[in-house]
Amino acid sequence: MTYVEFQRHVGKAGLTIKAFAELVRMNRISLSNYAKRGEVPSHLAVIAALLGEMADQGIDYRVVLSRIDIASKKPRGAGKNGRFGGNPARELDRFKEDGPTKQSH
């Protein structure tokens, strides 16, 4: 689905892009980045289309979604603790005298 079509469905549901992102527990900027690509992933397209159709049919999607425990999406590359990178306190022994030597390329 194109981003423009996605925006139309989100608007039919009475939402802004920011409100949609909050509803599905996504980072608003991650969602807005799809505008640059011109398309949204199919799972977001399905959600937007269903929300727009539910609004057209007079069904309050907020009641339906309130019954679901939606977990926040972790940033890409996030580790177990939800942060980027490793454990900075862990000592790297790659270049220690008693550790492995540098490998030649």
Short mmCIF file of N, CA, C and O in Angstrom, two decimals:
data_model
loop_
_atom_site.label_atom_id
_atom_site.label_comp_id
_atom_site.label_asym_id
_atom_site.label_seq_id
_atom_site.Cartn_x
_atom_site.Cartn_y
_atom_site.Cartn_z
N MET A 1 0.86 -1.17 0.00
CA MET A 1 0.00 0.00 0.00
C MET A 1 0.90 1.23 0.00
O MET A 1 1.91 1.26 0.70
N THR A 2 0.51 2.22 -0.78
CA THR A 2 1.29 3.46 -0.81
C THR A 2 1.11 4.19 0.52
O THR A 2 0.13 4.00 1.23
N TYR A 3 2.07 5.05 0.80
CA TYR A 3 1.99 5.83 2.03
C TYR A 3 0.79 6.78 1.99
O TYR A 3 0.12 6.98 3.00
N VAL A 4 0.50 7.32 0.82
CA VAL A 4 -0.65 8.22 0.67
C VAL A 4 -1.95 7.49 0.98
O VAL A 4 -2.82 8.00 1.69
N GLU A 5 -2.08 6.28 0.45
CA GLU A 5 -3.27 5.47 0.73
C GLU A 5 -3.35 5.12 2.22
O GLU A 5 -4.42 5.15 2.82
N PHE A 6 -2.21 4.80 2.80
CA PHE A 6 -2.12 4.52 4.23
C PHE A 6 -2.63 5.71 5.04
O PHE A 6 -3.45 5.56 5.95
N GLN A 7 -2.17 6.91 4.68
CA GLN A 7 -2.62 8.13 5.37
C GLN A 7 -4.13 8.31 5.26
O GLN A 7 -4.78 8.74 6.21
N ARG A 8 -4.67 7.97 4.09
CA ARG A 8 -6.12 8.11 3.89
C ARG A 8 -6.88 7.19 4.84
O ARG A 8 -7.84 7.60 5.47
N HIS A 9 -6.44 5.93 4.94
CA HIS A 9 -7.11 4.99 5.85
C HIS A 9 -6.98 5.43 7.31
O HIS A 9 -7.95 5.34 8.07
N VAL A 10 -5.80 5.90 7.68
CA VAL A 10 -5.58 6.37 9.05
C VAL A 10 -6.50 7.57 9.32
O VAL A 10 -7.12 7.65 10.39
N GLY A 11 -6.61 8.46 8.36
CA GLY A 11 -7.50 9.61 8.50
C GLY A 11 -8.96 9.22 8.61
O GLY A 11 -9.72 9.81 9.38
N LYS A 12 -9.38 8.20 7.82
CA LYS A 12 -10.77 7.71 7.91
C LYS A 12 -11.07 7.22 9.32
O LYS A 12 -12.19 7.34 9.79
N ALA A 13 -10.04 6.67 9.98
CA ALA A 13 -10.22 6.17 11.34
C ALA A 13 -10.21 7.30 12.36
O ALA A 13 -10.38 7.06 13.56
N GLY A 14 -10.03 8.53 11.88
CA GLY A 14 -10.01 9.68 12.79
C GLY A 14 -8.70 9.84 13.53
O GLY A 14 -8.68 10.42 14.61
N LEU A 15 -7.63 9.31 12.94
CA LEU A 15 -6.33 9.35 13.60
C LEU A 15 -5.33 10.17 12.80
O LEU A 15 -5.46 10.29 11.59
N THR A 16 -4.35 10.68 13.49
CA THR A 16 -3.17 11.25 12.85
C THR A 16 -2.14 10.13 12.77
O THR A 16 -2.29 9.08 13.41
N ILE A 17 -1.07 10.35 12.03
CA ILE A 17 0.01 9.36 11.96
C ILE A 17 0.60 9.17 13.36
O ILE A 17 0.88 8.04 13.78
N LYS A 18 0.76 10.26 14.09
CA LYS A 18 1.29 10.17 15.46
C LYS A 18 0.37 9.33 16.35
O LYS A 18 0.83 8.45 17.08
N ALA A 19 -0.93 9.55 16.26
CA ALA A 19 -1.89 8.79 17.07
C ALA A 19 -1.91 7.32 16.66
O ALA A 19 -2.02 6.43 17.52
N PHE A 20 -1.79 7.04 15.36
CA PHE A 20 -1.73 5.66 14.89
C PHE A 20 -0.49 4.97 15.46
O PHE A 20 -0.56 3.84 15.94
N ALA A 21 0.65 5.67 15.42
CA ALA A 21 1.90 5.11 15.95
C ALA A 21 1.75 4.78 17.44
O ALA A 21 2.17 3.72 17.89
N GLU A 22 1.13 5.68 18.18
CA GLU A 22 0.91 5.43 19.61
C GLU A 22 -0.03 4.24 19.82
O GLU A 22 0.19 3.42 20.70
N LEU A 23 -1.04 4.15 18.98
CA LEU A 23 -2.02 3.07 19.10
C LEU A 23 -1.39 1.70 18.90
O LEU A 23 -1.72 0.76 19.63
N VAL A 24 -0.48 1.60 17.94
CA VAL A 24 0.16 0.30 17.66
C VAL A 24 1.53 0.19 18.33
O VAL A 24 2.29 -0.73 18.05
N ARG A 25 1.84 1.13 19.22
CA ARG A 25 3.07 1.13 20.02
C ARG A 25 4.34 1.13 19.17
O ARG A 25 5.27 0.39 19.39
N MET A 26 4.32 2.02 18.17
CA MET A 26 5.49 2.20 17.30
C MET A 26 6.05 3.59 17.51
O MET A 26 5.34 4.50 17.94
N ASN A 27 7.30 3.74 17.16
CA ASN A 27 7.92 5.05 17.17
C ASN A 27 7.36 5.83 15.98
O ASN A 27 7.37 5.36 14.86
N ARG A 28 6.87 7.02 16.24
CA ARG A 28 6.27 7.85 15.19
C ARG A 28 7.25 8.12 14.05
O ARG A 28 6.88 8.12 12.88
N ILE A 29 8.51 8.31 14.38
CA ILE A 29 9.49 8.61 13.34
C ILE A 29 9.71 7.39 12.45
O ILE A 29 9.84 7.51 11.24
N SER A 30 9.71 6.21 13.06
CA SER A 30 9.85 4.99 12.25
C SER A 30 8.71 4.89 11.26
O SER A 30 8.91 4.52 10.10
N LEU A 31 7.53 5.23 11.70
CA LEU A 31 6.36 5.18 10.83
C LEU A 31 6.44 6.24 9.74
O LEU A 31 6.16 5.97 8.57
N SER A 32 6.86 7.43 10.12
CA SER A 32 6.97 8.52 9.13
C SER A 32 8.07 8.25 8.10
O SER A 32 8.01 8.77 6.99
N ASN A 33 9.06 7.45 8.46
CA ASN A 33 10.12 7.11 7.50
C ASN A 33 9.58 6.37 6.28
O ASN A 33 10.19 6.42 5.22
N TYR A 34 8.45 5.72 6.42
CA TYR A 34 7.85 5.03 5.28
C TYR A 34 7.38 6.01 4.21
O TYR A 34 7.24 5.65 3.05
N ALA A 35 7.16 7.27 4.60
CA ALA A 35 6.76 8.28 3.61
C ALA A 35 7.86 8.46 2.58
O ALA A 35 7.59 8.66 1.39
N LYS A 36 9.12 8.38 3.01
CA LYS A 36 10.25 8.53 2.08
C LYS A 36 10.29 7.37 1.09
O LYS A 36 10.64 7.56 -0.06
N ARG A 37 9.93 6.19 1.56
CA ARG A 37 9.92 5.01 0.68
C ARG A 37 8.71 5.01 -0.23
O ARG A 37 8.70 4.37 -1.27
N GLY A 38 7.64 5.66 0.24
CA GLY A 38 6.42 5.71 -0.56
C GLY A 38 5.47 4.56 -0.31
O GLY A 38 4.37 4.55 -0.83
N GLU A 39 5.89 3.57 0.46
CA GLU A 39 5.05 2.41 0.76
C GLU A 39 5.19 2.03 2.23
O GLU A 39 6.21 2.31 2.85
N VAL A 40 4.17 1.37 2.74
CA VAL A 40 4.21 0.86 4.12
C VAL A 40 4.17 -0.66 4.08
O VAL A 40 3.64 -1.25 3.12
N PRO A 41 4.74 -1.31 5.09
CA PRO A 41 4.68 -2.77 5.15
C PRO A 41 3.23 -3.26 5.19
O PRO A 41 2.33 -2.56 5.69
N SER A 42 3.03 -4.46 4.69
CA SER A 42 1.66 -4.97 4.57
C SER A 42 0.95 -5.09 5.91
O SER A 42 -0.26 -4.86 5.98
N HIS A 43 1.67 -5.41 6.99
CA HIS A 43 0.99 -5.55 8.28
C HIS A 43 0.42 -4.21 8.76
O HIS A 43 -0.67 -4.15 9.32
N LEU A 44 1.12 -3.12 8.48
CA LEU A 44 0.59 -1.81 8.86
C LEU A 44 -0.54 -1.39 7.92
O LEU A 44 -1.51 -0.75 8.34
N ALA A 45 -0.43 -1.77 6.65
CA ALA A 45 -1.49 -1.48 5.68
C ALA A 45 -2.79 -2.17 6.09
O ALA A 45 -3.87 -1.56 6.04
N VAL A 46 -2.69 -3.41 6.51
CA VAL A 46 -3.88 -4.17 6.94
C VAL A 46 -4.52 -3.49 8.15
O VAL A 46 -5.75 -3.30 8.20
N ILE A 47 -3.69 -3.12 9.12
CA ILE A 47 -4.23 -2.48 10.33
C ILE A 47 -4.94 -1.18 9.97
O ILE A 47 -6.07 -0.92 10.41
N ALA A 48 -4.29 -0.34 9.15
CA ALA A 48 -4.88 0.94 8.77
C ALA A 48 -6.19 0.75 8.01
O ALA A 48 -7.18 1.43 8.27
N ALA A 49 -6.20 -0.20 7.06
CA ALA A 49 -7.41 -0.46 6.28
C ALA A 49 -8.55 -0.94 7.17
O ALA A 49 -9.70 -0.51 7.02
N LEU A 50 -8.23 -1.82 8.11
CA LEU A 50 -9.27 -2.33 9.01
C LEU A 50 -9.79 -1.24 9.94
O LEU A 50 -11.00 -1.15 10.18
N LEU A 51 -8.91 -0.40 10.44
CA LEU A 51 -9.35 0.70 11.32
C LEU A 51 -10.25 1.67 10.55
O LEU A 51 -11.28 2.11 11.07
N GLY A 52 -9.86 1.98 9.31
CA GLY A 52 -10.68 2.88 8.49
C GLY A 52 -12.04 2.28 8.20
O GLY A 52 -13.07 2.96 8.28
N GLU A 53 -12.08 0.99 7.88
CA GLU A 53 -13.35 0.31 7.60
C GLU A 53 -14.22 0.21 8.85
O GLU A 53 -15.44 0.40 8.79
N MET A 54 -13.59 -0.09 9.98
CA MET A 54 -14.34 -0.17 11.24
C MET A 54 -14.99 1.19 11.55
O MET A 54 -16.15 1.25 11.96
N ALA A 55 -14.24 2.27 11.34
CA ALA A 55 -14.78 3.60 11.58
C ALA A 55 -15.95 3.88 10.65
O ALA A 55 -16.98 4.42 11.07
N ASP A 56 -15.82 3.47 9.36
CA ASP A 56 -16.92 3.64 8.40
C ASP A 56 -18.18 2.89 8.83
O ASP A 56 -19.29 3.34 8.59
N GLN A 57 -17.99 1.74 9.45
CA GLN A 57 -19.11 0.90 9.88
C GLN A 57 -19.63 1.28 11.27
O GLN A 57 -20.55 0.63 11.78
N GLY A 58 -19.04 2.30 11.88
CA GLY A 58 -19.49 2.74 13.20
C GLY A 58 -19.01 1.85 14.34
O GLY A 58 -19.59 1.87 15.42
N ILE A 59 -17.97 1.08 14.10
CA ILE A 59 -17.42 0.20 15.14
C ILE A 59 -16.27 0.94 15.81
O ILE A 59 -15.36 1.44 15.15
N ASP A 60 -16.33 1.01 17.13
CA ASP A 60 -15.29 1.70 17.88
C ASP A 60 -14.09 0.77 18.05
O ASP A 60 -14.08 -0.11 18.91
N TYR A 61 -13.08 0.97 17.21
CA TYR A 61 -11.90 0.11 17.25
C TYR A 61 -11.12 0.26 18.56
O TYR A 61 -10.43 -0.67 18.96
N ARG A 62 -11.28 1.38 19.23
CA ARG A 62 -10.56 1.58 20.49
C ARG A 62 -10.99 0.56 21.54
O ARG A 62 -10.16 0.07 22.31
N VAL A 63 -12.26 0.24 21.57
CA VAL A 63 -12.76 -0.77 22.50
C VAL A 63 -12.15 -2.12 22.19
O VAL A 63 -11.70 -2.84 23.08
N VAL A 64 -12.11 -2.46 20.90
CA VAL A 64 -11.54 -3.74 20.48
C VAL A 64 -10.06 -3.80 20.84
O VAL A 64 -9.58 -4.78 21.42
N LEU A 65 -9.32 -2.75 20.50
CA LEU A 65 -7.88 -2.74 20.75
C LEU A 65 -7.54 -2.65 22.23
O LEU A 65 -6.46 -3.09 22.63
N SER A 66 -8.43 -2.11 23.03
CA SER A 66 -8.15 -2.02 24.47
C SER A 66 -8.08 -3.40 25.12
O SER A 66 -7.51 -3.55 26.20
N ARG A 67 -8.63 -4.40 24.46
CA ARG A 67 -8.60 -5.76 25.00
C ARG A 67 -7.28 -6.47 24.69
O ARG A 67 -7.06 -7.58 25.16
N ILE A 68 -6.43 -5.84 23.90
CA ILE A 68 -5.18 -6.45 23.47
C ILE A 68 -4.02 -5.77 24.18
O ILE A 68 -3.94 -4.54 24.19
N ASP A 69 -3.13 -6.57 24.73
CA ASP A 69 -1.91 -6.03 25.34
C ASP A 69 -0.86 -5.93 24.24
O ASP A 69 -0.21 -6.92 23.88
N ILE A 70 -0.72 -4.74 23.67
CA ILE A 70 0.21 -4.53 22.58
C ILE A 70 1.56 -4.10 23.16
O ILE A 70 1.66 -3.06 23.80
N ALA A 71 2.58 -4.92 22.93
CA ALA A 71 3.92 -4.61 23.42
C ALA A 71 4.55 -3.57 22.51
O ALA A 71 4.35 -3.58 21.30
N SER A 72 5.34 -2.68 23.10
CA SER A 72 6.07 -1.69 22.31
C SER A 72 7.10 -2.39 21.46
O SER A 72 7.70 -3.37 21.88
N LYS A 73 7.29 -1.88 20.27
CA LYS A 73 8.26 -2.45 19.35
C LYS A 73 9.65 -1.97 19.75
O LYS A 73 9.88 -0.80 19.97
N LYS A 74 10.60 -2.93 19.84
CA LYS A 74 11.98 -2.57 20.15
C LYS A 74 12.63 -1.97 18.91
O LYS A 74 12.32 -2.38 17.80
N PRO A 75 13.57 -1.04 19.12
CA PRO A 75 14.31 -0.52 17.97
C PRO A 75 15.10 -1.63 17.31
O PRO A 75 15.53 -2.57 17.97
N ARG A 76 15.29 -1.51 16.01
CA ARG A 76 16.10 -2.51 15.30
C ARG A 76 17.49 -2.54 15.88
O ARG A 76 18.06 -1.51 16.20
N GLY A 77 18.04 -3.74 16.01
CA GLY A 77 19.39 -3.89 16.52
C GLY A 77 19.48 -3.81 18.03
O GLY A 77 20.56 -3.87 18.58
N ALA A 78 18.36 -3.65 18.68
CA ALA A 78 18.39 -3.55 20.13
C ALA A 78 18.72 -4.90 20.74
O ALA A 78 18.27 -5.93 20.27
N GLY A 79 19.48 -4.87 21.78
CA GLY A 79 19.85 -6.10 22.48
C GLY A 79 18.77 -6.54 23.44
O GLY A 79 17.64 -6.05 23.42
N LYS A 80 19.14 -7.44 24.31
CA LYS A 80 18.17 -7.99 25.27
C LYS A 80 17.58 -6.92 26.17
O LYS A 80 16.44 -6.99 26.57
N ASN A 81 18.39 -5.93 26.50
CA ASN A 81 17.91 -4.88 27.39
C ASN A 81 17.24 -3.72 26.65
O ASN A 81 16.92 -2.71 27.24
N GLY A 82 17.06 -3.88 25.33
CA GLY A 82 16.38 -2.85 24.55
C GLY A 82 17.28 -1.69 24.16
O GLY A 82 16.82 -0.69 23.66
N ARG A 83 18.59 -1.85 24.40
CA ARG A 83 19.54 -0.80 24.04
C ARG A 83 20.49 -1.31 22.98
O ARG A 83 20.72 -2.49 22.86
N PHE A 84 21.08 -0.37 22.25
CA PHE A 84 22.05 -0.75 21.23
C PHE A 84 23.39 -1.03 21.88
O PHE A 84 23.69 -0.56 22.96
N GLY A 85 24.20 -1.80 21.17
CA GLY A 85 25.55 -2.06 21.64
C GLY A 85 25.59 -3.19 22.64
O GLY A 85 24.58 -3.77 23.03
N GLY A 86 26.76 -3.51 23.06
CA GLY A 86 26.94 -4.58 24.03
C GLY A 86 27.07 -4.04 25.43
O GLY A 86 26.56 -2.97 25.75
N ASN A 87 27.78 -4.76 26.24
CA ASN A 87 28.02 -4.35 27.61
C ASN A 87 29.33 -3.57 27.64
O ASN A 87 30.39 -4.16 27.52
N PRO A 88 29.28 -2.24 27.82
CA PRO A 88 30.52 -1.46 27.77
C PRO A 88 31.44 -1.78 28.94
O PRO A 88 32.63 -1.51 28.87
N ALA A 89 30.91 -2.36 30.00
CA ALA A 89 31.73 -2.69 31.15
C ALA A 89 32.53 -3.97 30.92
O ALA A 89 33.50 -4.24 31.62
N ARG A 90 32.13 -4.77 29.94
CA ARG A 90 32.83 -6.01 29.67
C ARG A 90 34.19 -5.70 29.06
O ARG A 90 34.32 -4.93 28.12
N GLU A 91 35.20 -6.28 29.61
CA GLU A 91 36.55 -6.01 29.14
C GLU A 91 36.82 -6.79 27.86
O GLU A 91 36.56 -7.98 27.78
N LEU A 92 37.32 -6.09 26.88
CA LEU A 92 37.70 -6.74 25.64
C LEU A 92 39.17 -7.15 25.74
O LEU A 92 40.02 -6.33 26.01
N ASP A 93 39.45 -8.41 25.53
CA ASP A 93 40.83 -8.87 25.69
C ASP A 93 41.50 -9.13 24.35
O ASP A 93 42.55 -9.77 24.30
N ARG A 94 40.96 -8.65 23.30
CA ARG A 94 41.51 -8.93 21.97
C ARG A 94 42.95 -8.46 21.83
O ARG A 94 43.77 -9.11 21.20
N PHE A 95 43.28 -7.33 22.44
CA PHE A 95 44.62 -6.77 22.26
C PHE A 95 45.44 -6.82 23.55
O PHE A 95 46.48 -6.18 23.64
N LYS A 96 45.00 -7.58 24.52
CA LYS A 96 45.79 -7.74 25.73
C LYS A 96 47.00 -8.60 25.42
O LYS A 96 46.96 -9.43 24.52
N GLU A 97 48.05 -8.43 26.22
CA GLU A 97 49.28 -9.19 25.96
C GLU A 97 49.07 -10.69 26.05
O GLU A 97 49.65 -11.44 25.29
N ASP A 98 48.26 -11.16 26.98
CA ASP A 98 48.05 -12.58 27.13
C ASP A 98 46.90 -13.10 26.28
O ASP A 98 46.61 -14.28 26.28
N GLY A 99 46.23 -12.21 25.53
CA GLY A 99 45.12 -12.61 24.68
C GLY A 99 45.61 -12.93 23.29
O GLY A 99 46.81 -12.96 23.00
N PRO A 100 44.70 -13.16 22.38
CA PRO A 100 45.07 -13.47 21.00
C PRO A 100 45.82 -12.30 20.37
O PRO A 100 45.62 -11.16 20.74
N THR A 101 46.64 -12.59 19.43
CA THR A 101 47.38 -11.54 18.74
C THR A 101 46.55 -11.02 17.57
O THR A 101 45.60 -11.67 17.13
N LYS A 102 46.95 -9.87 17.08
CA LYS A 102 46.25 -9.30 15.93
C LYS A 102 46.42 -10.24 14.74
O LYS A 102 47.47 -10.79 14.52
N GLN A 103 45.34 -10.38 14.02
CA GLN A 103 45.40 -11.23 12.83
C GLN A 103 45.79 -10.39 11.63
O GLN A 103 45.37 -9.26 11.49
N SER A 104 46.61 -10.95 10.77
CA SER A 104 46.98 -10.20 9.58
C SER A 104 45.92 -10.39 8.52
O SER A 104 45.25 -11.41 8.46
N HIS A 105 45.74 -9.39 7.68
CA HIS A 105 44.69 -9.43 6.65
C HIS A 105 45.20 -9.97 5.39
O HIS A 105 46.08 -9.92 4.78
#
